PDB file of C-alpha atoms and ligand atoms in Angstrom:
ATOM      1  CA  MET A   1     168.468-100.503 -44.515  1.00 47.00           C
ATOM      2  CA  THR A   2     165.521 -98.354 -45.609  1.00 58.00           C
ATOM      3  CA  ASP A   3     163.960 -98.632 -49.051  1.00 71.00           C
ATOM      4  CA  ARG A   4     165.778 -96.085 -51.211  1.00 72.00           C
ATOM      5  CA  ASN A   5     163.664 -96.843 -54.275  1.00 78.00           C
ATOM      6  CA  ILE A   6     161.919 -93.651 -55.361  1.00 78.00           C
ATOM      7  CA  SER A   7     159.295 -95.724 -57.235  1.00 77.00           C
ATOM      8  CA  THR A   8     158.036 -97.585 -54.123  1.00 80.00           C
ATOM      9  CA  ASP A   9     154.983 -95.849 -52.670  1.00 88.00           C
ATOM     10  CA  SER A  10     155.232 -94.915 -48.975  1.00 93.00           C
ATOM     11  CA  PRO A  11     152.263 -93.061 -47.406  1.00 95.00           C
ATOM     12  CA  GLU A  12     154.432 -91.826 -44.500  1.00 97.00           C
ATOM     13  CA  LYS A  13     157.136 -90.391 -46.733  1.00 97.00           C
ATOM     14  CA  ARG A  14     154.529 -88.935 -49.075  1.00 97.00           C
ATOM     15  CA  ALA A  15     152.713 -87.215 -46.176  1.00 97.00           C
ATOM     16  CA  ALA A  16     155.920 -85.559 -44.934  1.00 98.00           C
ATOM     17  CA  GLY A  17     157.262 -84.692 -48.382  1.00 98.00           C
ATOM     18  CA  VAL A  18     154.015 -83.162 -49.644  1.00 98.00           C
ATOM     19  CA  ALA A  19     153.402 -81.201 -46.418  1.00 98.00           C
ATOM     20  CA  ALA A  20     156.851 -79.611 -46.580  1.00 98.00           C
ATOM     21  CA  ALA A  21     156.243 -78.574 -50.194  1.00 98.00           C
ATOM     22  CA  GLY A  22     153.470 -76.376 -48.763  1.00 98.00           C
ATOM     23  CA  LEU A  23     156.161 -74.164 -47.191  1.00 98.00           C
ATOM     24  CA  VAL A  24     157.257 -73.040 -50.659  1.00 98.00           C
ATOM     25  CA  SER A  25     155.747 -69.991 -52.331  1.00 98.00           C
ATOM     26  CA  SER A  26     156.329 -68.115 -55.582  1.00 98.00           C
ATOM     27  CA  GLY A  27     159.565 -66.170 -55.827  1.00 98.00           C
ATOM     28  CA  MET A  28     161.503 -68.588 -53.616  1.00 98.00           C
ATOM     29  CA  VAL A  29     164.818 -70.237 -54.400  1.00 98.00           C
ATOM     30  CA  VAL A  30     164.565 -73.764 -53.018  1.00 98.00           C
ATOM     31  CA  GLY A  31     167.246 -76.322 -52.138  1.00 98.00           C
ATOM     32  CA  LEU A  32     166.120 -79.746 -53.352  1.00 98.00           C
ATOM     33  CA  GLY A  33     167.524 -82.662 -51.355  1.00 98.00           C
ATOM     34  CA  THR A  34     168.144 -86.256 -52.366  1.00 98.00           C
ATOM     35  CA  GLY A  35     166.375 -89.529 -51.531  1.00 97.00           C
ATOM     36  CA  SER A  36     163.008 -91.227 -51.596  1.00 97.00           C
ATOM     37  CA  THR A  37     161.231 -88.908 -49.100  1.00 97.00           C
ATOM     38  CA  VAL A  38     162.168 -85.561 -50.608  1.00 98.00           C
ATOM     39  CA  ALA A  39     161.345 -87.058 -54.026  1.00 97.00           C
ATOM     40  CA  TYR A  40     157.690 -86.569 -52.975  1.00 97.00           C
ATOM     41  CA  THR A  41     158.449 -82.896 -52.232  1.00 98.00           C
ATOM     42  CA  ILE A  42     160.043 -82.423 -55.655  1.00 98.00           C
ATOM     43  CA  LYS A  43     157.106 -84.119 -57.421  1.00 98.00           C
ATOM     44  CA  GLU A  44     154.589 -82.017 -55.453  1.00 98.00           C
ATOM     45  CA  LEU A  45     156.479 -78.805 -56.287  1.00 98.00           C
ATOM     46  CA  GLY A  46     156.410 -79.847 -59.952  1.00 98.00           C
ATOM     47  CA  ARG A  47     152.654 -80.417 -59.722  1.00 98.00           C
ATOM     48  CA  ARG A  48     152.210 -76.931 -58.237  1.00 98.00           C
ATOM     49  CA  VAL A  49     154.421 -75.392 -60.948  1.00 98.00           C
ATOM     50  CA  LYS A  50     152.226 -76.962 -63.637  1.00 98.00           C
ATOM     51  CA  GLU A  51     148.791 -76.645 -62.025  1.00 98.00           C
ATOM     52  CA  GLU A  52     149.065 -73.527 -59.842  1.00 98.00           C
ATOM     53  CA  GLY A  53     151.685 -71.494 -61.682  1.00 98.00           C
ATOM     54  CA  LEU A  54     154.115 -71.697 -58.746  1.00 98.00           C
ATOM     55  CA  ASP A  55     157.171 -69.710 -59.834  1.00 98.00           C
ATOM     56  CA  ILE A  56     160.326 -71.008 -58.145  1.00 98.00           C
ATOM     57  CA  LEU A  57     163.946 -71.812 -58.835  1.00 98.00           C
ATOM     58  CA  GLY A  58     165.520 -75.015 -57.513  1.00 98.00           C
ATOM     59  CA  VAL A  59     169.093 -75.825 -56.513  1.00 98.00           C
ATOM     60  CA  VAL A  60     169.776 -79.559 -56.703  1.00 98.00           C
ATOM     61  CA  THR A  61     171.983 -81.661 -54.420  1.00 98.00           C
ATOM     62  CA  SER A  62     172.705 -84.641 -56.702  1.00 98.00           C
ATOM     63  CA  TYR A  63     172.224 -86.072 -60.163  1.00 98.00           C
ATOM     64  CA  GLN A  64     169.140 -87.825 -58.735  1.00 97.00           C
ATOM     65  CA  SER A  65     167.463 -84.599 -57.601  1.00 97.00           C
ATOM     66  CA  GLU A  66     168.502 -82.881 -60.848  1.00 98.00           C
ATOM     67  CA  MET A  67     166.793 -85.576 -62.921  1.00 98.00           C
ATOM     68  CA  LEU A  68     163.674 -85.543 -60.721  1.00 98.00           C
ATOM     69  CA  ALA A  69     163.452 -81.734 -60.811  1.00 98.00           C
ATOM     70  CA  ILE A  70     163.846 -81.612 -64.593  1.00 98.00           C
ATOM     71  CA  ASP A  71     161.166 -84.329 -64.987  1.00 98.00           C
ATOM     72  CA  ALA A  72     158.907 -82.329 -62.646  1.00 98.00           C
ATOM     73  CA  GLY A  73     159.367 -79.153 -64.702  1.00 98.00           C
ATOM     74  CA  ILE A  74     161.114 -77.135 -61.970  1.00 98.00           C
ATOM     75  CA  ARG A  75     163.467 -74.436 -63.301  1.00 98.00           C
ATOM     76  CA  LEU A  76     166.968 -74.812 -61.901  1.00 98.00           C
ATOM     77  CA  THR A  77     169.675 -72.402 -60.846  1.00 98.00           C
ATOM     78  CA  THR A  78     173.092 -72.728 -59.197  1.00 98.00           C
ATOM     79  CA  LEU A  79     174.633 -71.525 -55.947  1.00 98.00           C
ATOM     80  CA  SER A  80     176.910 -69.286 -58.034  1.00 98.00           C
ATOM     81  CA  GLN A  81     173.855 -67.478 -59.381  1.00 98.00           C
ATOM     82  CA  ASN A  82     171.783 -67.682 -56.194  1.00 98.00           C
ATOM     83  CA  PRO A  83     174.080 -68.101 -53.175  1.00 98.00           C
ATOM     84  CA  GLU A  84     171.280 -67.529 -50.637  1.00 98.00           C
ATOM     85  CA  LEU A  85     168.319 -69.901 -50.666  1.00 98.00           C
ATOM     86  CA  ASP A  86     164.949 -69.229 -49.015  1.00 98.00           C
ATOM     87  CA  ILE A  87     164.507 -72.818 -47.904  1.00 98.00           C
ATOM     88  CA  ALA A  88     166.103 -76.234 -48.315  1.00 98.00           C
ATOM     89  CA  ILE A  89     164.115 -79.459 -47.891  1.00 98.00           C
ATOM     90  CA  ASP A  90     165.794 -82.852 -47.541  1.00 98.00           C
ATOM     91  CA  GLY A  91     165.486 -86.315 -46.031  1.00 98.00           C
ATOM     92  CA  ALA A  92     167.573 -87.935 -43.284  1.00 98.00           C
ATOM     93  CA  ASP A  93     168.737 -91.407 -42.297  1.00 98.00           C
ATOM     94  CA  GLN A  94     168.347 -90.749 -38.574  1.00 98.00           C
ATOM     95  CA  ILE A  95     167.330 -87.714 -36.525  1.00 98.00           C
ATOM     96  CA  ASP A  96     167.416 -87.286 -32.750  1.00 97.00           C
ATOM     97  CA  SER A  97     165.222 -85.373 -30.319  1.00 95.00           C
ATOM     98  CA  GLY A  98     167.567 -82.347 -30.561  1.00 96.00           C
ATOM     99  CA  LEU A  99     167.123 -82.327 -34.372  1.00 98.00           C
ATOM    100  CA  ARG A 100     170.673 -83.490 -35.038  1.00 98.00           C
ATOM    101  CA  ALA A 101     170.649 -85.716 -38.141  1.00 98.00           C
ATOM    102  CA  ILE A 102     172.737 -88.327 -39.905  1.00 98.00           C
ATOM    103  CA  LYS A 103     172.548 -88.022 -43.679  1.00 98.00           C
ATOM    104  CA  GLY A 104     174.404 -89.508 -46.618  1.00 98.00           C
ATOM    105  CA  GLY A 105     172.583 -92.801 -47.177  1.00 98.00           C
ATOM    106  CA  GLY A 106     172.515 -91.766 -50.837  1.00 97.00           C
ATOM    107  CA  ALA A 107     176.129 -90.508 -50.716  1.00 98.00           C
ATOM    108  CA  ALA A 108     174.911 -86.969 -51.441  1.00 98.00           C
ATOM    109  CA  HIS A 109     175.576 -85.362 -48.040  1.00 98.00           C
ATOM    110  CA  THR A 110     178.404 -83.053 -49.172  1.00 98.00           C
ATOM    111  CA  ARG A 111     176.226 -81.110 -51.592  1.00 98.00           C
ATOM    112  CA  GLU A 112     173.252 -81.507 -49.247  1.00 98.00           C
ATOM    113  CA  LYS A 113     175.205 -79.834 -46.443  1.00 98.00           C
ATOM    114  CA  ILE A 114     176.389 -76.989 -48.684  1.00 98.00           C
ATOM    115  CA  VAL A 115     172.848 -76.413 -49.934  1.00 98.00           C
ATOM    116  CA  SER A 116     171.282 -76.633 -46.451  1.00 98.00           C
ATOM    117  CA  MET A 117     173.874 -74.229 -45.022  1.00 98.00           C
ATOM    118  CA  SER A 118     173.071 -71.802 -47.860  1.00 98.00           C
ATOM    119  CA  ALA A 119     169.392 -71.728 -46.870  1.00 98.00           C
ATOM    120  CA  LYS A 120     167.612 -69.432 -44.416  1.00 98.00           C
ATOM    121  CA  ARG A 121     165.462 -72.382 -43.325  1.00 98.00           C
ATOM    122  CA  PHE A 122     166.378 -76.082 -43.418  1.00 98.00           C
ATOM    123  CA  VAL A 123     163.511 -78.563 -43.176  1.00 98.00           C
ATOM    124  CA  VAL A 124     163.956 -82.341 -42.881  1.00 98.00           C
ATOM    125  CA  VAL A 125     161.231 -84.714 -44.095  1.00 98.00           C
ATOM    126  CA  ALA A 126     161.117 -88.237 -42.681  1.00 98.00           C
ATOM    127  CA  ASP A 127     158.999 -91.143 -41.563  1.00 97.00           C
ATOM    128  CA  GLU A 128     158.810 -92.324 -37.953  1.00 95.00           C
ATOM    129  CA  SER A 129     161.498 -95.017 -38.490  1.00 96.00           C
ATOM    130  CA  LYS A 130     164.133 -92.265 -38.809  1.00 97.00           C
ATOM    131  CA  THR A 131     163.530 -90.716 -35.391  1.00 97.00           C
ATOM    132  CA  SER A 132     165.565 -91.749 -32.363  1.00 97.00           C
ATOM    133  CA  THR A 133     166.417 -90.341 -28.933  1.00 97.00           C
ATOM    134  CA  GLN A 134     170.149 -90.553 -29.769  1.00 97.00           C
ATOM    135  CA  LEU A 135     172.121 -90.877 -33.002  1.00 98.00           C
ATOM    136  CA  GLY A 136     173.757 -94.264 -33.539  1.00 98.00           C
ATOM    137  CA  LYS A 137     173.675 -95.166 -37.217  1.00 98.00           C
ATOM    138  CA  PRO A 138     176.964 -95.327 -39.140  1.00 98.00           C
ATOM    139  CA  VAL A 139     178.099 -91.869 -40.223  1.00 98.00           C
ATOM    140  CA  PRO A 140     178.819 -91.531 -43.971  1.00 98.00           C
ATOM    141  CA  VAL A 141     182.115 -89.716 -44.545  1.00 98.00           C
ATOM    142  CA  GLU A 142     183.098 -88.628 -48.059  1.00 98.00           C
ATOM    143  CA  VAL A 143     186.885 -88.853 -48.493  1.00 98.00           C
ATOM    144  CA  LEU A 144     189.341 -88.145 -51.275  1.00 98.00           C
ATOM    145  CA  PRO A 145     190.480 -91.499 -52.759  1.00 98.00           C
ATOM    146  CA  PHE A 146     194.077 -90.210 -52.430  1.00 98.00           C
ATOM    147  CA  ALA A 147     193.585 -89.906 -48.649  1.00 98.00           C
ATOM    148  CA  LYS A 148     191.753 -93.180 -47.932  1.00 98.00           C
ATOM    149  CA  GLU A 149     194.396 -94.783 -45.676  1.00 98.00           C
ATOM    150  CA  LEU A 150     195.023 -91.616 -43.665  1.00 98.00           C
ATOM    151  CA  THR A 151     191.322 -90.964 -43.137  1.00 98.00           C
ATOM    152  CA  VAL A 152     190.677 -94.615 -42.140  1.00 98.00           C
ATOM    153  CA  ASN A 153     193.471 -94.475 -39.542  1.00 98.00           C
ATOM    154  CA  LYS A 154     192.454 -91.085 -38.132  1.00 98.00           C
ATOM    155  CA  ILE A 155     188.795 -92.139 -37.918  1.00 98.00           C
ATOM    156  CA  ARG A 156     189.843 -95.310 -36.032  1.00 98.00           C
ATOM    157  CA  GLY A 157     191.721 -92.971 -33.676  1.00 98.00           C
ATOM    158  CA  LEU A 158     188.399 -91.251 -32.928  1.00 98.00           C
ATOM    159  CA  GLY A 159     186.865 -94.616 -31.959  1.00 98.00           C
ATOM    160  CA  GLY A 160     185.037 -95.258 -35.243  1.00 98.00           C
ATOM    161  CA  GLU A 161     185.049 -98.416 -37.355  1.00 98.00           C
ATOM    162  CA  PRO A 162     185.013 -97.394 -41.035  1.00 98.00           C
ATOM    163  CA  GLU A 163     183.770 -99.544 -43.903  1.00 98.00           C
ATOM    164  CA  LEU A 164     184.348 -98.525 -47.510  1.00 98.00           C
ATOM    165  CA  ARG A 165     180.916 -98.365 -49.190  1.00 98.00           C
ATOM    166  CA  SER A 166     180.644-100.823 -52.075  1.00 98.00           C
ATOM    167  CA  ALA A 167     178.751-100.025 -55.244  1.00 97.00           C
ATOM    168  CA  VAL A 168     175.700-101.918 -56.480  1.00 95.00           C
ATOM    169  CA  LYS A 169     175.730-102.936 -60.162  1.00 93.00           C
ATOM    170  CA  LYS A 170     179.372-101.773 -60.384  1.00 96.00           C
ATOM    171  CA  ASP A 171     182.432-103.601 -59.054  1.00 97.00           C
ATOM    172  CA  GLY A 172     184.394-101.802 -56.366  1.00 98.00           C
ATOM    173  CA  PRO A 173     183.589 -98.752 -54.248  1.00 98.00           C
ATOM    174  CA  VAL A 174     180.795 -96.204 -54.594  1.00 98.00           C
ATOM    175  CA  ILE A 175     182.086 -93.129 -56.415  1.00 98.00           C
ATOM    176  CA  THR A 176     180.175 -90.022 -55.320  1.00 98.00           C
ATOM    177  CA  ASP A 177     178.812 -87.302 -57.616  1.00 98.00           C
ATOM    178  CA  ASN A 178     182.034 -85.443 -56.657  1.00 98.00           C
ATOM    179  CA  GLY A 179     184.335 -88.343 -57.632  1.00 98.00           C
ATOM    180  CA  ASN A 180     185.185 -89.485 -54.092  1.00 98.00           C
ATOM    181  CA  PHE A 181     184.824 -92.562 -51.820  1.00 98.00           C
ATOM    182  CA  ILE A 182     182.376 -93.038 -48.920  1.00 98.00           C
ATOM    183  CA  LEU A 183     183.385 -94.536 -45.566  1.00 98.00           C
ATOM    184  CA  ASP A 184     180.422 -95.629 -43.417  1.00 98.00           C
ATOM    185  CA  VAL A 185     181.732 -95.223 -39.891  1.00 98.00           C
ATOM    186  CA  ASP A 186     180.236 -97.036 -36.900  1.00 98.00           C
ATOM    187  CA  PHE A 187     180.784 -94.903 -33.771  1.00 98.00           C
ATOM    188  CA  GLY A 188     178.164 -96.741 -31.676  1.00 98.00           C
ATOM    189  CA  VAL A 189     175.895 -94.320 -29.799  1.00 98.00           C
ATOM    190  CA  ILE A 190     177.004 -90.758 -30.549  1.00 98.00           C
ATOM    191  CA  ARG A 191     176.776 -88.880 -27.244  1.00 97.00           C
ATOM    192  CA  ASP A 192     178.038 -85.514 -28.514  1.00 98.00           C
ATOM    193  CA  PRO A 193     177.277 -85.112 -32.261  1.00 98.00           C
ATOM    194  CA  GLU A 194     178.551 -81.503 -32.414  1.00 98.00           C
ATOM    195  CA  ALA A 195     181.959 -82.462 -30.954  1.00 98.00           C
ATOM    196  CA  LEU A 196     182.304 -85.543 -33.189  1.00 98.00           C
ATOM    197  CA  ALA A 197     181.376 -83.439 -36.239  1.00 98.00           C
ATOM    198  CA  LEU A 198     184.253 -81.041 -35.503  1.00 98.00           C
ATOM    199  CA  GLN A 199     186.729 -83.904 -34.942  1.00 98.00           C
ATOM    200  CA  ILE A 200     185.878 -85.618 -38.242  1.00 98.00           C
ATOM    201  CA  SER A 201     186.014 -82.311 -40.150  1.00 98.00           C
ATOM    202  CA  ALA A 202     189.565 -81.732 -38.871  1.00 98.00           C
ATOM    203  CA  ILE A 203     190.958 -84.847 -40.637  1.00 98.00           C
ATOM    204  CA  PRO A 204     192.863 -83.990 -43.857  1.00 98.00           C
ATOM    205  CA  GLY A 205     191.272 -85.760 -46.807  1.00 98.00           C
ATOM    206  CA  VAL A 206     187.752 -85.667 -45.363  1.00 98.00           C
ATOM    207  CA  VAL A 207     185.544 -83.825 -47.834  1.00 98.00           C
ATOM    208  CA  GLU A 208     182.399 -83.848 -45.654  1.00 98.00           C
ATOM    209  CA  HIS A 209     180.649 -86.023 -43.065  1.00 98.00           C
ATOM    210  CA  GLY A 210     176.971 -86.765 -42.648  1.00 98.00           C
ATOM    211  CA  ILE A 211     176.355 -85.239 -39.203  1.00 98.00           C
ATOM    212  CA  PHE A 212     174.003 -82.267 -39.634  1.00 98.00           C
ATOM    213  CA  CYS A 213     173.478 -79.894 -36.689  1.00 98.00           C
ATOM    214  CA  ASN A 214     171.628 -77.202 -38.650  1.00 98.00           C
ATOM    215  CA  VAL A 215     168.071 -78.587 -38.948  1.00 98.00           C
ATOM    216  CA  ASP A 216     165.388 -75.959 -38.248  1.00 98.00           C
ATOM    217  CA  GLU A 217     162.273 -78.121 -38.567  1.00 98.00           C
ATOM    218  CA  LEU A 218     161.379 -81.794 -38.812  1.00 98.00           C
ATOM    219  CA  TYR A 219     158.266 -82.989 -40.665  1.00 98.00           C
ATOM    220  CA  THR A 220     157.506 -86.610 -39.695  1.00 98.00           C
ATOM    221  CA  GLY A 221     154.830 -88.345 -41.774  1.00 97.00           C
ATOM    222  CA  ASN A 222     152.493 -91.062 -40.480  1.00 94.00           C
ATOM    223  CA  LYS A 223     150.651 -93.834 -42.341  1.00 91.00           C
ATOM    224  CA  ASP A 224     147.274 -92.105 -41.805  1.00 94.00           C
ATOM    225  CA  GLY A 225     148.579 -89.080 -43.716  1.00 93.00           C
ATOM    226  CA  SER A 226     149.063 -86.889 -40.634  1.00 96.00           C
ATOM    227  CA  VAL A 227     152.331 -85.012 -40.135  1.00 98.00           C
ATOM    228  CA  LYS A 228     154.058 -84.088 -36.874  1.00 97.00           C
ATOM    229  CA  ILE A 229     156.092 -80.863 -37.009  1.00 98.00           C
ATOM    230  CA  VAL A 230     158.925 -80.192 -34.548  1.00 97.00           C
ATOM    231  CA  SER A 231     160.926 -76.937 -34.590  1.00 97.00           C
ATOM    232  CA  SER A 232     164.437 -76.479 -33.308  1.00 94.00           C
ATOM    233  CA  GLN A 233     164.861 -74.566 -30.042  1.00 76.00           C
ATOM    234  CA  LYS A 234     167.827 -72.604 -31.510  1.00 67.00           C
TER     235      LYS A 234
HETATM  236  C1  5RP B   1     171.089 -88.834 -49.312  1.00 82.74           C
HETATM  237  C2  5RP B   1     170.434 -88.554 -48.015  1.00 82.74           C
HETATM  238  C3  5RP B   1     168.981 -88.849 -47.925  1.00 82.74           C
HETATM  239  O1  5RP B   1     168.300 -87.655 -47.705  1.00 82.74           O
HETATM  240  C4  5RP B   1     168.763 -89.820 -46.808  1.00 82.74           C
HETATM  241  O2  5RP B   1     169.516 -90.999 -47.086  1.00 82.74           O
HETATM  242  C5  5RP B   1     167.286 -90.203 -46.656  1.00 82.74           C
HETATM  243  O3  5RP B   1     166.846 -90.892 -47.796  1.00 82.74           O
HETATM  244  P1  5RP B   1     165.387 -91.522 -47.881  1.00 82.74           P
HETATM  245  O4  5RP B   1     164.423 -90.381 -47.829  1.00 82.74           O
HETATM  246  O5  5RP B   1     165.368 -92.265 -49.194  1.00 82.74           O
HETATM  247  O6  5RP B   1     165.216 -92.457 -46.713  1.00 82.74           O
HETATM  248  O7  5RP B   1     171.022 -88.103 -47.059  1.00 82.74           O
HETATM  249  O8  5RP B   1     172.462 -88.661 -49.217  1.00 82.74           O
END
């Protein structure tokens, strides 16, 4: 489990998050992801708003990114007002050499996917621990509480072992920002992420899963402050 605390300093995450903020310029509408790595991007954008007069609008992906963006002084808009974003920047839990990612460690992947799919350019910020030749971490799947048993059975039929995510400092399951449950599903090594993504999406009651096949660029931060940039071959 990675450290999700946005107060813990991480030079690698900071390097990636701050570098990606450099892609943003005045006039842009920016999707703001969730998690401890993109928190550095949001703080850096806030610094540029205050110190450089950067003029942007943000679209948030969770209550966490909303609170961070408001604290940072970033003006916010909605997808209803601005359906097309110039760029979206977000973290990931795991990302493979083909830039397929697993997201949802913060249970925010439904809005994150909608925001990233609304953007002309989707950039993931991460530290080296997130990179892998193949995906194999449990896949977060947001499900309607009404459909829990059906989704559990159908996911088992796909070869996955689901575990209902439990809350911390609250008894019972995690309730997402959308009012749903999260199943963390162990599929072992995922040999064909695109095919699995389609199969999970086809289950009634699944709101959204955490397999992302739409990453354009990956910014990986290192301890020495350097950043490796990889672009998708799409
Ligand atoms: C939240 C996410 C996060 O972007 C992902 O969990 C990475 O978080 P962190 O940067 O804290 O490691 O998908 O749902």
